[in-house]
PDB file of C-alpha atoms in Angstrom:
ATOM      1  CA  MET A   1      87.887 -85.583 -11.871  1.00  0.00           C
ATOM      2  CA  ASN A   2      85.385 -87.688  -9.952  1.00  0.00           C
ATOM      3  CA  ASN A   3      85.747 -85.501  -6.837  1.00  0.00           C
ATOM      4  CA  LEU A   4      84.323 -82.510  -8.728  1.00  0.00           C
ATOM      5  CA  THR A   5      80.681 -81.542  -9.290  1.00  0.00           C
ATOM      6  CA  PHE A   6      79.577 -79.037 -11.922  1.00  0.00           C
ATOM      7  CA  LEU A   7      76.807 -76.762 -10.580  1.00  0.00           C
ATOM      8  CA  MET A   8      74.599 -75.221 -13.272  1.00  0.00           C
ATOM      9  CA  PRO A   9      71.796 -72.788 -12.482  1.00  0.00           C
ATOM     10  CA  CYS A  10      69.616 -72.221 -15.523  1.00  0.00           C
ATOM     11  CA  ARG A  11      66.574 -70.663 -17.064  1.00  0.00           C
ATOM     12  CA  ILE A  12      66.245 -71.443 -20.762  1.00  0.00           C
ATOM     13  CA  GLU A  13      64.547 -68.291 -22.013  1.00  0.00           C
ATOM     14  CA  SER A  14      65.652 -68.467 -25.666  1.00  0.00           C
ATOM     15  CA  GLU A  15      66.746 -70.795 -28.440  1.00  0.00           C
ATOM     16  CA  ASP A  16      70.272 -69.480 -27.920  1.00  0.00           C
ATOM     17  CA  ARG A  17      70.288 -70.620 -24.292  1.00  0.00           C
ATOM     18  CA  LEU A  18      68.879 -73.973 -25.348  1.00  0.00           C
ATOM     19  CA  LYS A  19      71.741 -74.555 -27.811  1.00  0.00           C
ATOM     20  CA  ASN A  20      74.262 -73.355 -25.255  1.00  0.00           C
ATOM     21  CA  ILE A  21      73.234 -75.591 -22.375  1.00  0.00           C
ATOM     22  CA  ILE A  22      73.005 -78.612 -24.686  1.00  0.00           C
ATOM     23  CA  THR A  23      76.524 -77.808 -25.882  1.00  0.00           C
ATOM     24  CA  SER A  24      78.106 -77.244 -22.472  1.00  0.00           C
ATOM     25  CA  ILE A  25      76.592 -80.341 -20.844  1.00  0.00           C
ATOM     26  CA  SER A  26      77.422 -82.557 -23.824  1.00  0.00           C
ATOM     27  CA  TYR A  27      80.971 -81.165 -23.890  1.00  0.00           C
ATOM     28  CA  ILE A  28      81.530 -81.817 -20.178  1.00  0.00           C
ATOM     29  CA  THR A  29      79.980 -85.284 -20.337  1.00  0.00           C
ATOM     30  CA  HIS A  30      82.093 -86.180 -23.377  1.00  0.00           C
ATOM     31  CA  HIS A  31      85.351 -85.184 -21.683  1.00  0.00           C
ATOM     32  CA  PHE A  32      84.599 -85.809 -17.994  1.00  0.00           C
ATOM     33  CA  PRO A  33      81.936 -88.536 -17.746  1.00  0.00           C
ATOM     34  CA  GLN A  34      82.809 -89.299 -14.107  1.00  0.00           C
ATOM     35  CA  SER A  35      82.149 -85.747 -12.896  1.00  0.00           C
ATOM     36  CA  PRO A  36      78.581 -85.184 -11.676  1.00  0.00           C
ATOM     37  CA  ILE A  37      76.628 -82.318 -13.254  1.00  0.00           C
ATOM     38  CA  ILE A  38      73.696 -80.911 -11.288  1.00  0.00           C
ATOM     39  CA  VAL A  39      71.369 -78.591 -13.195  1.00  0.00           C
ATOM     40  CA  LYS A  40      68.821 -76.569 -11.269  1.00  0.00           C
ATOM     41  CA  GLU A  41      66.227 -75.021 -13.534  1.00  0.00           C
ATOM     42  CA  ASN A  42      63.950 -72.237 -12.308  1.00  0.00           C
ATOM     43  CA  ASP A  43      61.067 -71.429 -14.646  1.00  0.00           C
ATOM     44  CA  ARG A  44      57.340 -71.702 -15.262  1.00  0.00           C
ATOM     45  CA  GLN A  45      57.832 -75.099 -16.893  1.00  0.00           C
ATOM     46  CA  SER A  46      60.800 -77.325 -17.578  1.00  0.00           C
ATOM     47  CA  VAL A  47      62.283 -76.478 -20.949  1.00  0.00           C
ATOM     48  CA  PHE A  48      65.344 -78.533 -20.032  1.00  0.00           C
ATOM     49  CA  GLN A  49      63.343 -81.724 -19.541  1.00  0.00           C
ATOM     50  CA  ASP A  50      61.255 -81.242 -22.665  1.00  0.00           C
ATOM     51  CA  LYS A  51      63.792 -79.867 -25.146  1.00  0.00           C
ATOM     52  CA  ALA A  52      67.385 -80.063 -23.885  1.00  0.00           C
ATOM     53  CA  LEU A  53      67.617 -83.506 -22.325  1.00  0.00           C
ATOM     54  CA  PRO A  54      66.407 -85.501 -25.374  1.00  0.00           C
ATOM     55  CA  VAL A  55      69.044 -83.810 -27.560  1.00  0.00           C
ATOM     56  CA  ILE A  56      71.792 -84.368 -24.984  1.00  0.00           C
ATOM     57  CA  GLU A  57      70.870 -88.052 -24.856  1.00  0.00           C
ATOM     58  CA  ARG A  58      71.160 -88.315 -28.649  1.00  0.00           C
ATOM     59  CA  ILE A  59      74.533 -86.563 -28.668  1.00  0.00           C
ATOM     60  CA  VAL A  60      76.172 -88.618 -25.923  1.00  0.00           C
ATOM     61  CA  GLY A  61      74.492 -91.834 -27.044  1.00  0.00           C
ATOM     62  CA  ASN A  62      72.607 -92.629 -23.876  1.00  0.00           C
ATOM     63  CA  ILE A  63      71.083 -91.113 -20.759  1.00  0.00           C
ATOM     64  CA  PRO A  64      74.079 -89.473 -19.028  1.00  0.00           C
ATOM     65  CA  THR A  65      74.583 -91.187 -15.691  1.00  0.00           C
ATOM     66  CA  ASN A  66      76.484 -88.171 -14.364  1.00  0.00           C
ATOM     67  CA  LEU A  67      73.642 -85.700 -15.025  1.00  0.00           C
ATOM     68  CA  TYR A  68      71.053 -84.712 -12.402  1.00  0.00           C
ATOM     69  CA  HIS A  69      68.235 -82.261 -13.084  1.00  0.00           C
ATOM     70  CA  ILE A  70      66.274 -80.382 -10.433  1.00  0.00           C
ATOM     71  CA  PHE A  71      63.258 -78.341 -11.514  1.00  0.00           C
ATOM     72  CA  GLU A  72      61.833 -75.510  -9.426  1.00  0.00           C
ATOM     73  CA  GLN A  73      58.554 -74.126 -10.706  1.00  0.00           C
ATOM     74  CA  SER A  74      58.424 -70.349 -10.436  1.00  0.00           C
ATOM     75  CA  GLU A  75      56.429 -67.438 -11.821  1.00  0.00           C
ATOM     76  CA  ASP A  76      59.065 -64.950 -10.650  1.00  0.00           C
ATOM     77  CA  LYS A  77      60.377 -62.813 -13.514  1.00  0.00           C
ATOM     78  CA  PHE A  78      63.766 -62.551 -11.800  1.00  0.00           C
ATOM     79  CA  PHE A  79      66.275 -65.366 -12.166  1.00  0.00           C
ATOM     80  CA  TYR A  80      67.720 -65.681  -8.670  1.00  0.00           C
ATOM     81  CA  LYS A  81      71.151 -67.076  -9.537  1.00  0.00           C
ATOM     82  CA  THR A  82      72.810 -66.571  -6.154  1.00  0.00           C
ATOM     83  CA  ARG A  83      70.107 -68.469  -4.293  1.00  0.00           C
ATOM     84  CA  ILE A  84      70.056 -71.274  -6.848  1.00  0.00           C
ATOM     85  CA  LEU A  85      73.839 -71.642  -6.675  1.00  0.00           C
ATOM     86  CA  ASN A  86      73.585 -72.042  -2.903  1.00  0.00           C
ATOM     87  CA  ASP A  87      70.842 -74.635  -3.400  1.00  0.00           C
ATOM     88  CA  LEU A  88      73.168 -76.507  -5.734  1.00  0.00           C
ATOM     89  CA  LEU A  89      75.997 -76.344  -3.212  1.00  0.00           C
ATOM     90  CA  LEU A  90      73.818 -78.134  -0.684  1.00  0.00           C
ATOM     91  CA  ALA A  91      73.020 -80.820  -3.266  1.00  0.00           C
ATOM     92  CA  ALA A  92      76.693 -81.459  -4.109  1.00  0.00           C
ATOM     93  CA  LYS A  93      78.642 -84.172  -2.271  1.00  0.00           C
ATOM     94  CA  THR A  94      82.144 -83.798  -3.718  1.00  0.00           C
ATOM     95  CA  GLU A  95      85.025 -81.919  -2.096  1.00  0.00           C
ATOM     96  CA  VAL A  96      85.370 -79.599  -5.109  1.00  0.00           C
ATOM     97  CA  VAL A  97      82.553 -77.853  -6.983  1.00  0.00           C
ATOM     98  CA  TYR A  98      82.471 -75.788 -10.133  1.00  0.00           C
ATOM     99  CA  ASN A  99      79.988 -72.915 -10.370  1.00  0.00           C
ATOM    100  CA  TYR A 100      79.461 -73.141 -14.105  1.00  0.00           C
ATOM    101  CA  ASP A 101      77.915 -70.772 -16.640  1.00  0.00           C
ATOM    102  CA  VAL A 102      75.871 -72.722 -19.189  1.00  0.00           C
ATOM    103  CA  ASP A 103      77.099 -70.504 -22.049  1.00  0.00           C
ATOM    104  CA  VAL A 104      80.803 -71.403 -21.935  1.00  0.00           C
ATOM    105  CA  VAL A 105      83.351 -74.122 -22.588  1.00  0.00           C
ATOM    106  CA  TYR A 106      87.124 -74.147 -22.121  1.00  0.00           C
ATOM    107  CA  PRO A 107      90.022 -76.149 -23.539  1.00  0.00           C
ATOM    108  CA  VAL A 108      90.116 -79.507 -21.757  1.00  0.00           C
ATOM    109  CA  SER A 109      93.481 -78.651 -20.217  1.00  0.00           C
ATOM    110  CA  SER A 110      91.947 -75.648 -18.425  1.00  0.00           C
ATOM    111  CA  TYR A 111      89.563 -77.878 -16.478  1.00  0.00           C
ATOM    112  CA  THR A 112      92.269 -80.337 -15.484  1.00  0.00           C
ATOM    113  CA  THR A 113      94.788 -77.621 -14.634  1.00  0.00           C
ATOM    114  CA  ALA A 114      92.281 -75.847 -12.386  1.00  0.00           C
ATOM    115  CA  TYR A 115      91.358 -79.126 -10.694  1.00  0.00           C
ATOM    116  CA  ASN A 116      94.998 -80.022 -10.094  1.00  0.00           C
ATOM    117  CA  MET A 117      95.711 -76.549  -8.734  1.00  0.00           C
ATOM    118  CA  ILE A 118      93.063 -77.161  -6.081  1.00  0.00           C
ATOM    119  CA  THR A 119      93.641 -80.842  -5.313  1.00  0.00           C
ATOM    120  CA  GLN A 120      97.444 -80.789  -5.561  1.00  0.00           C
ATOM    121  CA  GLY A 121      98.604 -77.168  -5.684  1.00  0.00           C
ATOM    122  CA  GLY A 122      97.148 -75.725  -2.508  1.00  0.00           C
ATOM    123  CA  PHE A 123      94.670 -73.347  -4.138  1.00  0.00           C
ATOM    124  CA  ASP A 124      91.238 -72.777  -2.609  1.00  0.00           C
ATOM    125  CA  ALA A 125      89.545 -71.476  -5.754  1.00  0.00           C
ATOM    126  CA  VAL A 126      90.572 -71.160  -9.396  1.00  0.00           C
ATOM    127  CA  TYR A 127      89.137 -69.080 -12.246  1.00  0.00           C
ATOM    128  CA  PRO A 128      89.943 -71.234 -15.304  1.00  0.00           C
ATOM    129  CA  TYR A 129      90.334 -68.361 -17.784  1.00  0.00           C
ATOM    130  CA  GLY A 130      92.658 -65.410 -18.070  1.00  0.00           C
ATOM    131  CA  CYS A 131      92.058 -61.810 -17.069  1.00  0.00           C
ATOM    132  CA  GLY A 132      92.596 -59.719 -20.187  1.00  0.00           C
ATOM    133  CA  VAL A 133      91.745 -60.433 -23.815  1.00  0.00           C
ATOM    134  CA  TYR A 134      91.035 -64.129 -23.389  1.00  0.00           C
ATOM    135  CA  GLN A 135      87.360 -64.385 -24.404  1.00  0.00           C
ATOM    136  CA  TRP A 136      86.430 -65.886 -27.737  1.00  0.00           C
ATOM    137  CA  ALA A 137      82.904 -64.602 -28.331  1.00  0.00           C
ATOM    138  CA  VAL A 138      81.281 -67.221 -30.545  1.00  0.00           C
ATOM    139  CA  ASP A 139      78.534 -66.370 -33.024  1.00  0.00           C
ATOM    140  CA  TYR A 140      76.717 -69.688 -32.737  1.00  0.00           C
ATOM    141  CA  PRO A 141      74.026 -70.395 -35.344  1.00  0.00           C
ATOM    142  CA  ILE A 142      72.464 -73.833 -35.541  1.00  0.00           C
ATOM    143  CA  SER A 143      74.747 -74.787 -38.443  1.00  0.00           C
ATOM    144  CA  LEU A 144      77.829 -74.218 -36.268  1.00  0.00           C
ATOM    145  CA  PHE A 145      76.175 -76.031 -33.372  1.00  0.00           C
ATOM    146  CA  ASP A 146      75.705 -79.060 -35.637  1.00  0.00           C
ATOM    147  CA  ALA A 147      79.282 -78.844 -36.937  1.00  0.00           C
ATOM    148  CA  PHE A 148      80.759 -78.551 -33.436  1.00  0.00           C
ATOM    149  CA  ILE A 149      78.790 -81.546 -32.190  1.00  0.00           C
ATOM    150  CA  SER A 150      79.698 -83.590 -35.278  1.00  0.00           C
ATOM    151  CA  SER A 151      83.391 -82.787 -34.778  1.00  0.00           C
ATOM    152  CA  GLU A 152      83.211 -84.319 -31.298  1.00  0.00           C
ATOM    153  CA  PHE A 153      83.815 -80.873 -29.820  1.00  0.00           C
ATOM    154  CA  ASN A 154      86.896 -79.772 -31.721  1.00  0.00           C
ATOM    155  CA  LEU A 155      87.296 -76.149 -30.598  1.00  0.00           C
ATOM    156  CA  SER A 156      89.046 -75.194 -33.839  1.00  0.00           C
ATOM    157  CA  VAL A 157      85.685 -75.625 -35.606  1.00  0.00           C
ATOM    158  CA  LEU A 158      84.440 -72.556 -33.724  1.00  0.00           C
ATOM    159  CA  GLN A 159      87.301 -70.254 -34.738  1.00  0.00           C
ATOM    160  CA  PRO A 160      85.847 -68.824 -37.981  1.00  0.00           C
ATOM    161  CA  ASN A 161      82.894 -67.505 -35.974  1.00  0.00           C
ATOM    162  CA  CYS A 162      84.923 -66.137 -33.043  1.00  0.00           C
ATOM    163  CA  LYS A 163      86.085 -62.668 -32.145  1.00  0.00           C
ATOM    164  CA  LEU A 164      88.341 -61.730 -29.249  1.00  0.00           C
ATOM    165  CA  GLN A 165      86.897 -59.701 -26.409  1.00  0.00           C
ATOM    166  CA  PRO A 166      87.945 -58.813 -22.849  1.00  0.00           C
ATOM    167  CA  SER A 167      87.676 -61.385 -20.082  1.00  0.00           C
ATOM    168  CA  VAL A 168      87.649 -60.321 -16.437  1.00  0.00           C
ATOM    169  CA  MET A 169      85.023 -61.885 -14.198  1.00  0.00           C
ATOM    170  CA  GLY A 170      81.969 -64.111 -14.324  1.00  0.00           C
ATOM    171  CA  TRP A 171      81.473 -67.490 -15.994  1.00  0.00           C
ATOM    172  CA  GLY A 172      82.190 -69.355 -12.797  1.00  0.00           C
ATOM    173  CA  GLN A 173      84.987 -70.729 -10.708  1.00  0.00           C
ATOM    174  CA  MET A 174      86.204 -74.038  -9.374  1.00  0.00           C
ATOM    175  CA  ILE A 175      86.320 -74.005  -5.578  1.00  0.00           C
ATOM    176  CA  LYS A 176      86.668 -76.241  -2.556  1.00  0.00           C
ATOM    177  CA  ARG A 177      83.182 -76.917  -1.221  1.00  0.00           C
ATOM    178  CA  GLN A 178      84.217 -76.159   2.368  1.00  0.00           C
ATOM    179  CA  VAL A 179      85.808 -72.863   1.342  1.00  0.00           C
ATOM    180  CA  TYR A 180      82.556 -72.008  -0.444  1.00  0.00           C
ATOM    181  CA  ILE A 181      80.714 -72.616   2.844  1.00  0.00           C
ATOM    182  CA  ASP A 182      83.288 -70.882   5.034  1.00  0.00           C
ATOM    183  CA  SER A 183      83.178 -67.752   2.859  1.00  0.00           C
ATOM    184  CA  TYR A 184      79.378 -67.428   3.437  1.00  0.00           C
ATOM    185  CA  MET A 185      78.441 -68.807   0.016  1.00  0.00           C
ATOM    186  CA  TRP A 186      76.873 -66.548  -2.614  1.00  0.00           C
ATOM    187  CA  ASN A 187      75.288 -63.409  -1.270  1.00  0.00           C
ATOM    188  CA  GLU A 188      71.564 -63.937  -1.798  1.00  0.00           C
ATOM    189  CA  ASN A 189      70.895 -60.215  -1.503  1.00  0.00           C
ATOM    190  CA  PHE A 190      72.111 -59.928  -5.098  1.00  0.00           C
ATOM    191  CA  ILE A 191      69.020 -60.557  -7.206  1.00  0.00           C
ATOM    192  CA  SER A 192      68.997 -61.293 -10.935  1.00  0.00           C
ATOM    193  CA  TRP A 193      72.213 -60.044 -12.596  1.00  0.00           C
ATOM    194  CA  GLY A 194      74.917 -57.584 -11.682  1.00  0.00           C
ATOM    195  CA  ALA A 195      78.053 -57.397  -9.485  1.00  0.00           C
ATOM    196  CA  GLU A 196      77.593 -60.709  -7.660  1.00  0.00           C
ATOM    197  CA  ASP A 197      80.650 -62.219  -9.379  1.00  0.00           C
ATOM    198  CA  CYS A 198      82.854 -59.227  -8.514  1.00  0.00           C
ATOM    199  CA  GLU A 199      81.768 -59.312  -4.884  1.00  0.00           C
ATOM    200  CA  PHE A 200      82.418 -63.039  -4.526  1.00  0.00           C
ATOM    201  CA  TYR A 201      85.942 -62.714  -5.980  1.00  0.00           C
ATOM    202  CA  PHE A 202      86.643 -59.727  -3.702  1.00  0.00           C
ATOM    203  CA  ARG A 203      85.395 -61.616  -0.656  1.00  0.00           C
ATOM    204  CA  LEU A 204      87.499 -64.711  -1.307  1.00  0.00           C
ATOM    205  CA  ASN A 205      90.600 -62.541  -1.536  1.00  0.00           C
ATOM    206  CA  SER A 206      89.634 -60.399   1.464  1.00  0.00           C
ATOM    207  CA  PHE A 207      89.381 -63.541   3.602  1.00  0.00           C
ATOM    208  CA  GLY A 208      92.864 -64.621   2.556  1.00  0.00           C
ATOM    209  CA  PHE A 209      91.916 -67.672   0.505  1.00  0.00           C
ATOM    210  CA  LYS A 210      94.391 -68.685  -2.171  1.00  0.00           C
ATOM    211  CA  VAL A 211      92.725 -67.756  -5.455  1.00  0.00           C
ATOM    212  CA  GLY A 212      94.333 -68.627  -8.790  1.00  0.00           C
ATOM    213  CA  ARG A 213      93.709 -68.317 -12.489  1.00  0.00           C
ATOM    214  CA  VAL A 214      94.439 -70.406 -15.551  1.00  0.00           C
ATOM    215  CA  ASN A 215      95.634 -67.928 -18.150  1.00  0.00           C
ATOM    216  CA  GLU A 216      93.959 -69.576 -21.105  1.00  0.00           C
ATOM    217  CA  ASP A 217      91.045 -68.807 -23.409  1.00  0.00           C
ATOM    218  CA  ILE A 218      87.346 -69.108 -22.787  1.00  0.00           C
ATOM    219  CA  TYR A 219      84.744 -69.785 -25.476  1.00  0.00           C
ATOM    220  CA  HIS A 220      81.557 -67.866 -24.742  1.00  0.00           C
ATOM    221  CA  PHE A 221      78.569 -68.716 -26.917  1.00  0.00           C
ATOM    222  CA  GLU A 222      76.660 -65.549 -27.677  1.00  0.00           C
ATOM    223  CA  HIS A 223      72.986 -65.352 -26.765  1.00  0.00           C
ATOM    224  CA  GLY A 224      70.085 -62.960 -26.693  1.00  0.00           C
ATOM    225  CA  ARG A 225      69.812 -60.872 -23.545  1.00  0.00           C
ATOM    226  CA  THR A 226      66.858 -60.489 -21.252  1.00  0.00           C
ATOM    227  CA  PHE A 227      67.016 -58.152 -18.259  1.00  0.00           C
ATOM    228  CA  ASN A 228      68.239 -61.150 -16.230  1.00  0.00           C
ATOM    229  CA  SER A 229      71.534 -60.922 -18.125  1.00  0.00           C
ATOM    230  CA  HIS A 230      71.743 -57.222 -18.927  1.00  0.00           C
ATOM    231  CA  TYR A 231      72.282 -53.785 -17.413  1.00  0.00           C
ATOM    232  CA  HIS A 232      68.568 -53.149 -17.960  1.00  0.00           C
ATOM    233  CA  ASN A 233      67.880 -55.423 -15.005  1.00  0.00           C
ATOM    234  CA  PRO A 234      65.599 -53.459 -12.610  1.00  0.00           C
ATOM    235  CA  LYS A 235      67.701 -54.775  -9.709  1.00  0.00           C
ATOM    236  CA  PHE A 236      70.990 -53.672 -11.241  1.00  0.00           C
ATOM    237  CA  MET A 237      71.437 -50.475  -9.230  1.00  0.00           C
ATOM    238  CA  ASP A 238      70.499 -52.245  -5.976  1.00  0.00           C
ATOM    239  CA  ASN A 239      73.148 -54.855  -6.766  1.00  0.00           C
ATOM    240  CA  HIS A 240      75.678 -52.192  -7.711  1.00  0.00           C
ATOM    241  CA  ASN A 241      75.065 -50.247  -4.493  1.00  0.00           C
ATOM    242  CA  LEU A 242      75.422 -53.392  -2.378  1.00  0.00           C
ATOM    243  CA  TRP A 243      78.715 -54.197  -4.099  1.00  0.00           C
ATOM    244  CA  ASN A 244      79.992 -50.665  -3.489  1.00  0.00           C
ATOM    245  CA  THR A 245      79.082 -50.961   0.188  1.00  0.00           C
ATOM    246  CA  ILE A 246      80.837 -54.305   0.704  1.00  0.00           C
ATOM    247  CA  ARG A 247      83.955 -53.402  -1.258  1.00  0.00           C
ATOM    248  CA  ASN A 248      84.649 -50.565   1.169  1.00  0.00           C
ATOM    249  CA  LEU A 249      84.546 -52.811   4.258  1.00  0.00           C
ATOM    250  CA  ASP A 250      87.573 -54.363   5.895  1.00  0.00           C
ATOM    251  CA  LYS A 251      87.712 -58.086   6.634  1.00  0.00           C
ATOM    252  CA  ASP A 252      86.225 -57.832  10.144  1.00  0.00           C
ATOM    253  CA  ALA A 253      83.356 -55.644   8.942  1.00  0.00           C
ATOM    254  CA  ILE A 254      82.624 -58.062   6.082  1.00  0.00           C
ATOM    255  CA  ILE A 255      82.449 -60.922   8.591  1.00  0.00           C
ATOM    256  CA  ARG A 256      80.071 -58.943  10.816  1.00  0.00           C
ATOM    257  CA  TYR A 257      77.884 -58.163   7.823  1.00  0.00           C
ATOM    258  CA  TYR A 258      77.653 -61.794   6.764  1.00  0.00           C
ATOM    259  CA  GLU A 259      77.169 -63.208  10.241  1.00  0.00           C
ATOM    260  CA  ASP A 260      74.022 -61.069  10.461  1.00  0.00           C
ATOM    261  CA  GLN A 261      72.483 -62.254   7.186  1.00  0.00           C
ATOM    262  CA  ASN A 262      69.334 -64.354   7.483  1.00  0.00           C
ATOM    263  CA  TYR A 263      70.219 -66.430   4.430  1.00  0.00           C
ATOM    264  CA  VAL A 264      73.523 -67.438   6.057  1.00  0.00           C
ATOM    265  CA  LYS A 265      71.708 -68.562   9.201  1.00  0.00           C
ATOM    266  CA  GLU A 266      69.214 -70.558   7.134  1.00  0.00           C
ATOM    267  CA  ARG A 267      71.907 -72.199   4.993  1.00  0.00           C
ATOM    268  CA  ARG A 268      73.830 -73.208   8.094  1.00  0.00           C
ATOM    269  CA  ARG A 269      70.669 -74.753   9.500  1.00  0.00           C
ATOM    270  CA  GLN A 270      70.183 -76.686   6.275  1.00  0.00           C
ATOM    271  CA  LEU A 271      73.793 -77.828   6.221  1.00  0.00           C
ATOM    272  CA  ASN A 272      73.586 -78.984   9.835  1.00  0.00           C
ATOM    273  CA  ALA A 273      70.380 -80.820   9.017  1.00  0.00           C
ATOM    274  CA  GLY A 274      72.125 -82.578   6.151  1.00  0.00           C
ATOM    275  CA  VAL A 275      69.787 -81.217   3.512  1.00  0.00           C
TER     276      VAL A 275
END
């Protein structure tokens, strides 16, 4: 999968997140060492550089040549995922990208199936997990982290600490880079957390892109919640209201809305400038 780039926005605000991003990057690097991973970290200081990267290097046995880290210093309390994902899109060079949540891993076959669906099966975007009861929520203490790493990422090691929960939206999607651009990218008017994933899925389908799913499990490593990943987010109702507005528009009205967005105009300028 060397024509695929994993795009990872991150802010490591807890020990849980630290374990999770170490796990997901090590897992991807172990199974897909030819696929670039670009991490963009937005925070007051780089926790990834200081605490995550040294552990990843020990796990994989060297400095991963497929891993690229971008740090953006910020005092903003809000984690601006949509903007950071669009930044990562501009940094990617492959024809397929994977907007990837740092808290998840999938069976190896789910990655390859999704990739083949796009590169060989005519799909524009693929959600590599099922819609229904497909989420294994993993209670992930440090002892299980150590056991999972030592097992060389045998997913069965996680099972005693898993419970099944619903799986609908979020956690990312694999998508053609040009389709990502043509669909106006992530809506940067969604700030922090809430409804941005639903709106993006709705928009892809409204524009007639071929969107698929891999009806397999997802392993989601549990983590503490700040308002940037919870309904307590002060921006949640603004995000919810924006989603409700867009979901009631027809295709032509959605296009008019997006053509008028300043972020779209700026991203197009950056793309044309080759940034």
